Coordinates of C-alpha atoms in Angstrom, one line a residue:
Chain J
M1 CA 20.7 -15.7 -30.0
I2 CA 21.3 -16.1 -26.0
E3 CA 24.1 -15.7 -24.7
L4 CA 25.6 -16.2 -20.9
R5 CA 28.6 -14.3 -19.8
Q6 CA 30.4 -14.8 -16.8
L7 CA 27.0 -15.9 -14.9
S8 CA 27.7 -17.0 -11.1
K9 CA 25.3 -17.8 -8.4
A10 CA 24.9 -18.9 -5.1
I11 CA 22.1 -20.2 -3.1
D12 CA 21.9 -20.6 0.9
G13 CA 25.7 -19.9 0.5
N14 CA 26.4 -22.4 -1.6
Q15 CA 27.9 -21.6 -5.0
V16 CA 25.8 -23.1 -8.1
L17 CA 27.2 -21.4 -10.6
K18 CA 30.7 -20.0 -11.2
D19 CA 31.8 -17.9 -14.2
V20 CA 29.4 -19.8 -16.8
S21 CA 29.2 -18.6 -20.2
L22 CA 27.7 -20.2 -23.3
T23 CA 25.9 -19.1 -26.5
I24 CA 23.4 -21.0 -28.0
E25 CA 22.6 -19.8 -31.8
K26 CA 18.9 -19.7 -33.7
G27 CA 17.7 -23.2 -34.7
E28 CA 19.9 -24.9 -32.0
I29 CA 19.2 -27.7 -29.8
F30 CA 21.1 -27.6 -26.6
G31 CA 21.5 -30.0 -24.3
L32 CA 22.6 -29.3 -20.5
L33 CA 23.7 -32.4 -18.8
G34 CA 25.0 -32.6 -15.0
R35 CA 24.0 -34.5 -12.1
N36 CA 21.0 -33.8 -9.6
G37 CA 21.9 -30.4 -7.9
S38 CA 24.7 -29.6 -10.6
G39 CA 22.9 -26.2 -11.1
K40 CA 21.2 -27.3 -14.3
T41 CA 17.5 -25.9 -13.3
T42 CA 19.2 -22.7 -11.9
M43 CA 20.8 -21.8 -15.0
L44 CA 17.4 -21.9 -16.7
R45 CA 15.7 -19.9 -13.9
L46 CA 18.6 -17.3 -14.1
I47 CA 18.1 -17.0 -17.7
Q48 CA 14.3 -16.3 -17.8
Q49 CA 15.2 -14.0 -14.5
I50 CA 12.9 -15.8 -12.0
I51 CA 16.0 -15.5 -9.6
F52 CA 19.0 -12.9 -10.3
A53 CA 22.4 -13.8 -11.1
D54 CA 24.9 -12.6 -8.5
S55 CA 27.3 -11.5 -11.5
G56 CA 27.5 -11.6 -15.4
T57 CA 24.8 -11.2 -17.7
I58 CA 22.5 -12.5 -20.1
L59 CA 21.7 -11.0 -23.8
F60 CA 19.1 -12.1 -26.0
D61 CA 19.8 -11.0 -29.6
G62 CA 22.4 -8.7 -28.0
V63 CA 19.8 -7.2 -25.2
E64 CA 20.2 -7.4 -21.6
I65 CA 17.2 -9.7 -20.6
K66 CA 17.2 -8.2 -16.6
K67 CA 17.3 -4.5 -18.0
H68 CA 14.7 -5.2 -20.8
P69 CA 12.6 -7.9 -19.7
K70 CA 10.3 -7.6 -22.4
V71 CA 12.1 -9.6 -24.8
K72 CA 11.4 -12.4 -22.4
Q73 CA 8.4 -12.6 -25.1
N74 CA 10.6 -14.6 -26.9
I75 CA 12.0 -17.0 -24.3
I76 CA 9.3 -19.8 -22.8
Y77 CA 10.4 -21.5 -20.0
M78 CA 8.8 -24.9 -19.3
P79 CA 9.4 -26.1 -15.9
V80 CA 9.3 -29.7 -14.6
Q81 CA 6.1 -28.7 -13.0
N82 CA 3.8 -25.7 -13.1
P83 CA 1.6 -25.3 -10.5
F84 CA 0.2 -22.0 -11.8
Y85 CA -1.8 -23.9 -14.7
D86 CA -3.5 -26.3 -12.4
K87 CA -6.6 -24.7 -11.6
Y88 CA -7.3 -23.9 -15.6
T89 CA -8.4 -25.7 -18.7
Y90 CA -6.6 -25.1 -22.1
K91 CA -9.0 -22.6 -23.1
Q92 CA -8.6 -20.7 -19.7
L93 CA -4.8 -21.0 -20.1
V94 CA -4.8 -19.7 -23.8
D95 CA -6.9 -16.9 -22.8
I96 CA -4.4 -15.5 -20.2
L97 CA -1.5 -16.4 -21.9
R98 CA -2.3 -14.9 -25.8
R99 CA -2.8 -11.1 -23.6
I100 CA 0.6 -11.7 -22.5
Y101 CA 2.6 -13.3 -25.5
P102 CA 1.4 -11.1 -28.2
K103 CA 2.7 -13.6 -31.0
F104 CA 0.4 -16.1 -29.4
D105 CA -1.3 -18.2 -32.4
V106 CA -4.3 -19.7 -31.1
T107 CA -5.1 -21.5 -34.3
Y108 CA -1.9 -23.4 -34.0
A109 CA -2.2 -24.3 -30.7
N110 CA -5.9 -25.8 -31.6
E111 CA -4.1 -27.9 -34.4
L112 CA -1.6 -29.2 -32.0
M113 CA -4.4 -30.1 -29.5
N114 CA -6.2 -32.0 -32.2
R115 CA -3.1 -33.7 -33.4
Y116 CA -2.2 -34.9 -30.2
E117 CA -5.5 -35.7 -28.7
I118 CA -5.2 -33.3 -25.7
P119 CA -8.7 -33.1 -23.9
E120 CA -9.5 -29.4 -24.1
T121 CA -12.2 -29.0 -21.1
K122 CA -10.4 -30.9 -18.7
K123 CA -8.3 -29.0 -16.0
Y124 CA -4.6 -29.4 -15.9
R125 CA -4.1 -31.0 -12.8
E126 CA -7.0 -33.7 -14.1
L127 CA -4.4 -34.5 -16.9
S128 CA -1.8 -37.6 -16.7
T129 CA 1.7 -36.5 -16.9
G130 CA 2.6 -37.0 -20.1
L131 CA -0.6 -35.2 -21.1
K132 CA 0.2 -32.2 -19.0
K133 CA 3.7 -32.4 -20.6
Q134 CA 2.6 -32.2 -23.8
L135 CA 0.2 -29.4 -23.1
S136 CA 2.9 -27.4 -21.4
L137 CA 4.6 -27.9 -24.7
V138 CA 1.6 -26.6 -27.0
L139 CA 1.2 -24.0 -25.0
S140 CA 5.1 -23.0 -25.2
F141 CA 4.8 -23.4 -29.2
A142 CA 1.9 -21.6 -29.4
A143 CA 3.5 -18.5 -27.9
R144 CA 5.9 -18.5 -31.0
P145 CA 9.3 -17.9 -29.0
A146 CA 12.6 -17.9 -30.6
L147 CA 13.9 -19.8 -27.4
I148 CA 12.5 -22.6 -25.1
L149 CA 13.7 -23.5 -21.9
L150 CA 13.0 -26.8 -21.3
D151 CA 13.5 -28.6 -17.7
E152 CA 13.5 -32.3 -17.9
P153 CA 10.6 -32.3 -20.6
T154 CA 10.5 -36.2 -20.5
D155 CA 10.7 -36.9 -17.3
G156 CA 7.9 -39.2 -15.8
I157 CA 6.2 -39.9 -19.2
D158 CA 5.8 -43.2 -21.0
A159 CA 8.0 -44.5 -24.2
V160 CA 4.9 -43.5 -26.7
T161 CA 4.2 -39.9 -25.4
R162 CA 7.9 -39.2 -25.1
H163 CA 8.2 -39.9 -28.8
D164 CA 5.2 -37.6 -29.5
V165 CA 6.9 -35.1 -27.2
L166 CA 10.5 -35.0 -28.8
Q167 CA 8.8 -35.3 -32.2
L168 CA 6.9 -32.4 -31.6
M169 CA 10.0 -30.5 -30.3
V170 CA 12.1 -31.5 -33.4
D171 CA 9.4 -30.5 -35.9
E172 CA 9.4 -27.2 -34.0
V173 CA 12.8 -26.9 -34.9
A174 CA 12.8 -28.0 -38.4
E175 CA 9.7 -25.7 -39.4
R176 CA 10.3 -22.7 -37.4
D177 CA 14.3 -22.6 -36.3
T178 CA 13.4 -22.2 -33.0
S179 CA 16.1 -22.8 -30.3
I180 CA 15.7 -25.1 -27.5
L181 CA 17.6 -25.7 -24.3
I182 CA 17.0 -28.9 -22.7
T183 CA 18.1 -30.5 -19.3
S184 CA 17.2 -34.2 -19.3
H185 CA 18.3 -37.3 -17.3
R186 CA 17.3 -39.2 -20.3
L187 CA 20.7 -39.0 -22.4
E188 CA 19.2 -41.1 -25.2
D189 CA 16.4 -38.0 -25.5
I190 CA 19.8 -35.6 -25.3
E191 CA 21.6 -37.9 -27.5
R192 CA 18.8 -38.4 -30.2
M193 CA 17.8 -34.3 -30.4
C194 CA 20.6 -32.3 -29.7
N195 CA 23.4 -30.5 -31.8
R196 CA 25.4 -29.7 -29.0
I197 CA 25.6 -30.5 -25.1
G198 CA 27.6 -29.3 -22.1
F199 CA 28.5 -30.5 -18.7
L200 CA 27.6 -28.6 -15.5
E201 CA 30.2 -30.0 -13.2
D202 CA 31.6 -28.2 -10.2
N203 CA 29.6 -25.2 -10.7
S204 CA 31.1 -24.8 -14.0
L205 CA 30.1 -25.4 -17.8
T206 CA 32.6 -27.9 -19.3
N207 CA 32.7 -29.8 -22.4
V208 CA 30.6 -27.7 -24.6
M209 CA 30.8 -29.3 -28.1
D210 CA 29.3 -30.9 -30.9
L211 CA 27.6 -34.3 -29.8
D212 CA 29.1 -35.8 -32.6
E213 CA 32.6 -34.7 -31.5
L214 CA 32.0 -35.7 -28.2
K215 CA 31.2 -39.6 -29.1
E216 CA 34.5 -39.1 -31.4
E217 CA 36.5 -38.0 -28.6
Y218 CA 36.1 -41.2 -26.6
I219 CA 36.7 -44.6 -27.0
K220 CA 35.5 -47.7 -25.7
I221 CA 37.5 -50.5 -25.2
Q222 CA 36.6 -54.3 -24.3
M223 CA 39.2 -56.7 -23.0
A224 CA 39.6 -59.9 -21.5
F225 CA 42.6 -60.7 -19.3
D226 CA 44.1 -63.8 -17.6
T227 CA 44.3 -62.1 -14.2
D228 CA 42.5 -59.8 -12.0
V229 CA 43.7 -56.3 -13.3
N230 CA 41.2 -54.4 -11.7
L231 CA 43.1 -53.0 -8.9
A232 CA 45.7 -51.4 -11.7
I233 CA 43.1 -50.2 -13.9
R234 CA 41.7 -48.2 -11.0
E235 CA 45.1 -46.8 -9.8
Q236 CA 45.4 -45.2 -13.5
N237 CA 42.1 -43.5 -13.0
I238 CA 40.9 -45.3 -16.1
P239 CA 37.0 -45.0 -16.0
M240 CA 35.7 -48.8 -15.9
L241 CA 31.9 -49.2 -17.4
D242 CA 31.8 -52.7 -16.7
Q243 CA 33.5 -55.6 -15.2
A244 CA 32.4 -59.5 -15.6
G245 CA 34.9 -61.9 -14.3
V246 CA 37.7 -61.7 -16.5
F247 CA 36.2 -59.2 -19.3
Y248 CA 36.5 -55.5 -18.6
T249 CA 35.0 -52.5 -20.5
V250 CA 36.8 -49.1 -20.0
L251 CA 36.3 -45.9 -21.5
I252 CA 39.1 -43.3 -22.5
P253 CA 39.9 -40.3 -24.6
K254 CA 40.7 -41.6 -28.1
S255 CA 44.0 -39.2 -28.2
D256 CA 45.3 -40.8 -24.6
E257 CA 47.9 -43.1 -26.2
E258 CA 49.4 -43.4 -22.6
K259 CA 46.6 -45.0 -21.0
K260 CA 45.9 -47.0 -23.9
S261 CA 49.8 -47.9 -23.9
F262 CA 49.0 -49.2 -20.4
L263 CA 46.5 -51.5 -20.9
R264 CA 48.1 -53.1 -23.8
E265 CA 50.9 -53.7 -21.4
L266 CA 48.5 -55.8 -19.2
K267 CA 48.7 -58.4 -22.3
P268 CA 44.9 -58.5 -22.9
K269 CA 43.9 -61.8 -24.9
V270 CA 40.9 -60.0 -26.3
W271 CA 40.9 -56.2 -27.3
N272 CA 37.9 -54.7 -29.1
E273 CA 37.4 -51.1 -29.8
L274 CA 33.9 -49.6 -30.1
P275 CA 32.2 -46.4 -30.1
V276 CA 30.6 -44.9 -27.5
N277 CA 27.2 -43.5 -26.7
L278 CA 26.0 -40.3 -24.6
E279 CA 25.4 -42.6 -21.9
E280 CA 28.6 -44.2 -21.1
V281 CA 30.3 -40.9 -21.6
F282 CA 28.1 -39.3 -19.0
I283 CA 29.0 -42.2 -16.5
A284 CA 32.6 -42.1 -16.9
K285 CA 32.5 -38.3 -16.5
F286 CA 30.5 -38.2 -13.7
G287 CA 30.3 -41.5 -12.0
G288 CA 34.1 -41.6 -11.9
K289 CA 34.4 -39.9 -8.9
R290 CA 32.1 -42.4 -6.9
R291 CA 33.2 -45.4 -8.8
W292 CA 36.7 -45.5 -9.3
Chain Q
M1 CA 0.2 1.4 -16.1
P2 CA 0.8 -1.8 -16.1
D3 CA 0.3 -4.2 -18.9
S4 CA -3.3 -5.4 -19.3
G5 CA -2.1 -9.1 -19.7
L6 CA -0.6 -9.0 -16.4
L7 CA -3.5 -7.4 -15.0
Y8 CA -5.9 -10.1 -16.2
K9 CA -3.7 -12.9 -15.1
E10 CA -3.8 -11.4 -11.7
W11 CA -7.7 -11.2 -11.8
R12 CA -8.1 -14.9 -13.0
Q13 CA -5.5 -15.7 -10.5
N14 CA -7.2 -14.0 -7.7
K15 CA -10.8 -14.2 -8.8
V16 CA -12.6 -15.7 -6.1
A17 CA -11.1 -13.6 -3.4
L18 CA -11.7 -10.5 -5.7
V19 CA -15.1 -11.3 -6.5
I20 CA -16.0 -11.7 -2.9
T21 CA -14.2 -8.4 -1.7
I22 CA -16.1 -6.4 -4.3
L23 CA -19.7 -7.9 -3.8
V24 CA -19.1 -7.2 0.1
F25 CA -17.6 -3.8 -0.2
I26 CA -20.0 -2.8 -2.9
L27 CA -23.4 -4.3 -0.9
G28 CA -21.7 -4.3 3.0
N29 CA -22.6 -0.4 3.5
P30 CA -26.2 -0.1 2.0
L31 CA -27.0 -3.5 3.5
S32 CA -25.9 -2.1 6.8
I33 CA -28.5 0.8 6.7
L34 CA -31.1 -1.3 5.4
N35 CA -30.7 -3.9 8.3
M36 CA -30.7 -0.4 10.6
Y37 CA -33.9 0.8 8.6
L38 CA -35.3 -2.9 9.0
I39 CA -34.6 -2.7 12.5
Y40 CA -36.2 0.7 12.9
Q41 CA -39.3 -0.6 11.2
G42 CA -39.3 -3.8 13.8
C43 CA -39.9 -1.3 16.3
V44 CA -42.1 1.1 15.2
T45 CA -44.6 -2.1 14.2
G46 CA -43.9 -3.8 17.3
K47 CA -43.6 -1.1 19.6
E48 CA -44.9 -2.8 22.7
N49 CA -41.9 -5.1 22.9
W50 CA -39.4 -2.3 22.5
V51 CA -37.9 -0.1 25.6
G52 CA -37.3 3.7 24.9
P53 CA -38.7 5.7 21.5
C54 CA -38.0 4.2 18.1
V55 CA -35.2 6.1 16.6
F56 CA -34.2 5.5 13.0
S57 CA -30.0 5.9 13.5
V58 CA -27.4 5.2 10.9
D59 CA -24.8 4.8 13.6
Y60 CA -21.5 3.7 12.5
L61 CA -19.8 3.3 15.8
N62 CA -21.8 0.5 16.5
S63 CA -21.6 -1.3 13.0
S64 CA -19.8 -3.8 13.4
F65 CA -19.6 -5.2 9.6
I66 CA -18.5 -2.3 8.5
S67 CA -16.0 -1.8 10.8
L68 CA -14.4 -5.4 9.7
F69 CA -13.9 -4.1 6.0
W70 CA -10.1 -3.8 6.5
I71 CA -9.8 -7.5 7.2
W72 CA -11.0 -7.5 3.2
G73 CA -7.7 -5.7 2.7
V74 CA -5.8 -8.5 4.3
V75 CA -7.3 -11.1 2.5
L76 CA -6.7 -9.7 -0.6
A77 CA -2.9 -9.2 -0.1
V78 CA -2.5 -12.9 1.5
S79 CA -4.1 -14.2 -1.5
Q80 CA -2.1 -12.0 -4.1
L81 CA 1.5 -12.5 -2.3
G82 CA 1.4 -15.2 0.7
I83 CA -0.5 -17.5 -1.1
E84 CA 1.0 -17.2 -4.6
R85 CA 4.3 -17.8 -3.0
S86 CA 3.5 -21.0 -1.1
K87 CA 1.9 -22.3 -3.9
S88 CA 5.0 -21.7 -6.1
F89 CA 3.0 -19.8 -8.4
F90 CA 5.7 -17.3 -8.4
D91 CA 8.3 -19.2 -10.8
F92 CA 5.5 -18.7 -13.5
T93 CA 5.0 -14.8 -12.8
L94 CA 8.3 -14.0 -12.8
S95 CA 8.9 -15.8 -15.8
L96 CA 6.6 -13.4 -17.7
P97 CA 8.0 -10.5 -19.9
Y98 CA 7.5 -7.9 -17.2
T99 CA 9.8 -6.2 -14.6
R100 CA 8.8 -7.1 -11.3
G101 CA 8.1 -3.4 -10.6
Q102 CA 5.2 -4.2 -13.1
I103 CA 4.4 -7.3 -11.4
F104 CA 4.2 -5.5 -8.3
H105 CA 2.3 -2.5 -9.5
A106 CA -0.5 -4.7 -11.2
K107 CA -0.9 -6.8 -7.8
F108 CA -1.3 -3.3 -5.9
L109 CA -3.4 -1.6 -8.8
T110 CA -5.9 -4.8 -8.9
G111 CA -5.8 -4.7 -5.0
G112 CA -6.0 -1.3 -4.5
M113 CA -9.0 -0.7 -7.3
V114 CA -11.1 -3.6 -5.7
I115 CA -10.6 -1.7 -2.5
V116 CA -11.2 1.5 -3.6
V117 CA -13.9 1.6 -6.6
P118 CA -16.5 -1.0 -4.9
Q119 CA -16.5 1.0 -1.6
L120 CA -17.1 4.2 -3.4
I121 CA -19.8 2.3 -5.1
G122 CA -21.2 1.2 -2.0
Y123 CA -20.8 4.4 -0.3
V124 CA -22.9 6.2 -3.2
L125 CA -25.4 3.7 -2.9
S126 CA -25.8 4.2 0.9
V127 CA -26.3 7.8 0.2
L128 CA -29.2 7.4 -2.0
L129 CA -30.6 4.9 0.7
I130 CA -30.0 7.3 3.2
M131 CA -31.8 9.9 0.7
L132 CA -34.6 7.7 0.2
L133 CA -35.0 6.4 3.7
K134 CA -34.5 9.8 5.6
P135 CA -32.9 8.6 9.2
D136 CA -33.3 10.7 12.0
Q137 CA -29.9 10.9 12.5
A138 CA -26.7 9.6 10.6
V139 CA -23.6 9.4 13.2
Y140 CA -20.3 9.7 11.3
F141 CA -21.5 8.5 8.1
H142 CA -19.4 10.0 5.8
N143 CA -16.4 10.3 8.1
Y144 CA -16.6 6.4 8.6
S145 CA -17.4 5.3 5.0
L146 CA -14.8 7.2 3.3
G147 CA -12.2 6.4 6.1
M148 CA -12.9 2.8 5.8
I149 CA -11.5 3.1 2.3
I150 CA -8.2 4.6 3.8
V151 CA -7.9 2.0 6.3
S152 CA -8.7 -0.8 4.3
M153 CA -5.9 0.7 2.0
L154 CA -3.5 0.7 4.9
A155 CA -4.3 -2.9 5.9
Y156 CA -3.7 -3.8 2.4
S157 CA -0.5 -1.9 1.7
L158 CA 0.8 -3.1 4.9
V159 CA 0.3 -7.0 4.2
M160 CA 1.3 -6.7 0.8
A161 CA 5.0 -4.8 2.3
G162 CA 4.6 -8.1 4.8
G163 CA 4.4 -10.4 1.8
A164 CA 7.2 -9.0 -0.2
L165 CA 9.6 -9.2 2.8
T166 CA 9.0 -12.9 3.6
G167 CA 8.3 -16.3 2.2
N168 CA 5.3 -17.6 2.9
S169 CA 1.8 -16.2 4.1
F170 CA 2.2 -17.4 8.0
A171 CA 5.1 -15.1 7.7
Q172 CA 3.8 -12.6 6.0
L173 CA 0.6 -12.4 8.5
L174 CA 3.0 -12.3 11.5
V175 CA 5.0 -9.9 10.2
S176 CA 2.6 -7.5 9.4
F177 CA 0.8 -8.0 12.7
T178 CA 4.0 -7.3 14.5
V179 CA 4.5 -3.9 12.5
A180 CA 0.8 -3.4 13.2
I181 CA 1.7 -3.3 17.1
S182 CA 5.2 -2.1 16.7
P183 CA 4.8 1.1 18.6
F184 CA 3.7 -0.4 21.4
L185 CA 6.4 -3.4 21.4
L186 CA 9.3 -0.8 20.6
I187 CA 8.4 2.0 22.9
S188 CA 5.7 1.4 25.5
L189 CA 6.8 -2.2 26.5
P190 CA 10.7 -1.0 27.0
V191 CA 9.1 1.9 29.4
I192 CA 7.3 -0.7 31.4
N193 CA 9.9 -2.5 31.9
L194 CA 12.3 0.5 32.8
E195 CA 9.5 1.6 35.2
I196 CA 9.4 -2.0 36.9
L197 CA 12.9 -1.9 37.1
F198 CA 14.0 1.4 38.4
G199 CA 10.7 2.2 40.2
G200 CA 8.7 5.7 39.4
S201 CA 7.3 6.7 36.3
I202 CA 9.1 7.8 33.1
D203 CA 7.3 11.1 32.1
F204 CA 6.9 11.2 28.5
I205 CA 5.0 7.9 28.3
H206 CA 2.6 9.1 30.9
G207 CA 2.5 13.0 30.0
P208 CA 0.0 14.7 27.6
V209 CA 1.0 12.7 24.3
P210 CA -0.7 14.8 21.4
K211 CA -3.9 12.7 19.9
W212 CA -2.7 12.3 16.8
V213 CA 0.3 10.1 17.9
Q214 CA -1.7 7.3 18.4
Y215 CA -2.6 7.3 14.9
F216 CA 0.6 6.0 13.8
I217 CA 0.1 2.5 15.3
P218 CA -2.1 0.4 12.2
I219 CA -3.6 -1.5 14.9
I220 CA -5.7 1.6 16.3
Y221 CA -7.9 1.4 13.3
V222 CA -9.3 -1.8 14.3
D223 CA -11.2 0.1 16.8
S224 CA -14.0 2.3 15.0
K225 CA -13.3 5.0 17.7
W226 CA -11.0 7.0 14.9
A227 CA -14.1 8.2 13.3
E228 CA -15.0 10.0 15.9
N229 CA -11.9 12.3 15.1
S230 CA -11.2 15.3 12.4
P231 CA -11.3 13.4 9.3
Y232 CA -8.0 15.3 8.9
Y233 CA -6.3 12.5 10.9
L234 CA -7.2 9.9 8.0
V235 CA -4.1 11.8 6.4
I236 CA -1.5 9.6 8.5
P237 CA -3.0 6.1 7.5
A238 CA -3.0 7.6 4.0
I239 CA 0.7 8.5 4.2
M240 CA 1.3 5.2 5.9
T241 CA -0.2 3.6 3.4
I242 CA 2.1 5.1 0.8
I243 CA 5.3 4.4 3.1
F244 CA 4.0 0.5 3.2
Y245 CA 3.7 0.9 -0.6
I246 CA 7.3 1.9 -0.9
I247 CA 8.6 -0.7 1.4
G248 CA 6.4 -3.2 -0.8
Y249 CA 7.6 -1.9 -4.0
I250 CA 11.5 -2.0 -3.0
S251 CA 11.4 -5.1 -1.2
F252 CA 9.4 -6.9 -3.9
V253 CA 11.8 -5.8 -6.7
K254 CA 14.9 -5.6 -5.0
M255 CA 14.5 -9.3 -2.7
S256 CA 15.6 -12.5 -4.2
N257 CA 12.4 -14.4 -4.9
E258 CA 13.5 -18.0 -4.5
R259 CA 11.2 -20.9 -3.8
N260 CA 12.8 -21.8 -0.3
G261 CA 9.9 -21.3 1.7
Y262 CA 11.8 -19.9 4.5
F263 CA 10.4 -16.9 6.7
F264 CA 12.3 -14.0 5.5
L265 CA 13.6 -13.5 2.0
W266 CA 16.2 -11.7 3.1
K267 CA 18.1 -14.0 5.2
P268 CA 20.5 -11.4 6.9
L269 CA 17.2 -10.7 8.9
N270 CA 16.7 -13.6 10.5
R271 CA 19.0 -13.3 13.5
P272 CA 18.3 -9.5 14.3
V273 CA 14.6 -10.6 14.2
Q274 CA 15.1 -13.8 16.3
I275 CA 17.0 -11.3 18.7
I276 CA 14.4 -8.7 18.8
V277 CA 11.3 -11.3 19.3
I278 CA 13.4 -12.9 22.4
I279 CA 13.9 -9.4 23.7
I280 CA 10.2 -8.7 23.4
G281 CA 9.4 -12.0 24.9
I282 CA 11.4 -11.3 27.8
M283 CA 10.0 -7.8 28.5
G284 CA 6.2 -9.0 27.6
F285 CA 6.4 -12.0 30.0
G286 CA 8.6 -10.0 32.5
Y287 CA 5.7 -7.3 32.8
F288 CA 3.1 -9.8 32.9
G289 CA 4.4 -11.9 35.7
F290 CA 5.4 -8.6 37.6
T291 CA 1.4 -7.4 37.2
A292 CA 0.2 -11.0 38.2
S293 CA 2.3 -11.4 41.2
E294 CA 3.1 -7.8 42.1
S295 CA 6.8 -9.1 42.9
F296 CA 10.1 -8.8 41.4
A297 CA 10.4 -12.8 41.8
G298 CA 7.4 -13.0 39.5
Y299 CA 9.0 -10.6 37.0
L300 CA 12.4 -12.7 36.9
I301 CA 10.2 -15.8 36.3
G302 CA 8.4 -14.0 34.0
M303 CA 11.6 -13.1 31.9
G304 CA 12.8 -16.4 32.0
T305 CA 9.5 -17.8 30.5
G306 CA 9.5 -14.9 28.0
A307 CA 13.3 -15.9 26.9
V308 CA 12.3 -19.4 26.2
I309 CA 9.0 -18.8 24.6
G310 CA 10.6 -16.0 22.7
F311 CA 13.6 -18.0 21.4
L312 CA 11.2 -21.1 20.4
I313 CA 8.7 -19.1 18.6
S314 CA 11.3 -17.3 16.8
Y315 CA 13.3 -20.4 16.2
F316 CA 10.6 -22.4 14.6
A317 CA 9.1 -19.1 12.8
I318 CA 12.1 -18.0 11.2
Y319 CA 14.8 -20.8 11.1
K320 CA 12.5 -23.9 10.2
K321 CA 11.4 -24.0 6.8
M322 CA 7.6 -23.9 5.7
K323 CA 6.4 -26.7 3.7
L324 CA 5.2 -25.2 0.4
L325 CA 1.6 -25.9 -0.5

């Protein structure tokens, strides 16, 4: 479906992405994680050719997008904000988009508008943040793309709307085999939706793996000690998720027997091994440099 | 030919500016003639209040409204590039399934058609009006009406090229204006300074310069006097229009379009342009200092002032980010 090969990009002299490679298959929902400024949005903008890569190629079904931008009829990018939409109503936006995207399905768009009760006569800028996101998604899906690039689609919306937005995405993938590349700070959303995830860290895409595999790879250990072992744990570079008095929660790779032995040698009074969630893995990976 | 979807998007996006321009271009010329006719009628009906004979003259050298048609070329170019960039619409435009060349062509074709076709319609209506009203004389009517189409296109393509190089509408206008007066800044100003420094006069600047040379200075077309010359001189702005179009096209296709709000999209231009601005400031203010005081001390003070002002203007214009709308 979409393939990124050795993609590099520097902005204002700062290397944002370096030799990033990734393939997303049909019907796959891929979650792109990373801290603010790690290059997630830049990666989406590179795919959509809003900016050009310094090196590397991006292929859609084997066709290089830069040389054949017409293939972007199959790719829709939904940014965090879309100021272009602001002054138009739903009908006006449909009128513009259906001339650009030949497969634009007006009937489907109307159906989704009715389903989510989005006002059709209001201008985009007059809608609430949640409704703006929903309208953008409706227009994106109605263009019948094969791949949708979603940048923070659930950012700034309430729980109910978020549920609707996520459901809309899940339905779309289930019904039409659409591929989705999604960035989000809401790890629970990523965890709920994505088949695979990847971490953008130090300009590179790391730990691209199946979400279940990732969770299987780590283990959370809750321990209680008689003495303060904080420093000892820190010295071993073991990510500490929480400490409350003598109770410690740490996260280590399941296969790291060396660290596990070290912790056992500290003679904990309590030892509980628990499954991890994505947020804990994320904090362990990205919070580590700051916290320990 | 750009895709119809892209042309439609361009039309929707700039509808207000396009509609106003179309109306002005269609109606401006005939209404100017009608205005001249009404003035003539006023003279005929109230002859006692008028000095001299009543002459119905369609005189385009005194028609200030038509002479401002080029401004609409500037307005369109700023609306299509500078404002689009300032309002961050470019992410959407560039994400569409078109090449950058197609996007630029769609913009240029939309602007070009709106400049050329309505002015031609206005010209035809004006010809019919002249046939109907039969003025005593029509001074430079054809030359001015048709020449103004080329002059408007020159203004449009110059500002489009400026917009393709720069990151916001202020930068677009400033660069376009600077290019419009660049022959003066790059040739006349240094020569004048050399004359002040070394005395005497440098022959080629005061010598018999062929008339057509001045028509390579885009700003010259603000003054209606070009209409007095042979229509063949209009080949020069036509060629310049094509050159600016090519510069705009190449810049638009090759430049990064990152949403950074900087003055120049291609940052290596920043430093050389800043140095040029400071030098121009030194020479310009030095010249004014010299002519104001007629002394070398005044020249030096002017140069110092120009250096400071040139530095400040270039620093704040080029290096300070413009806040996006």
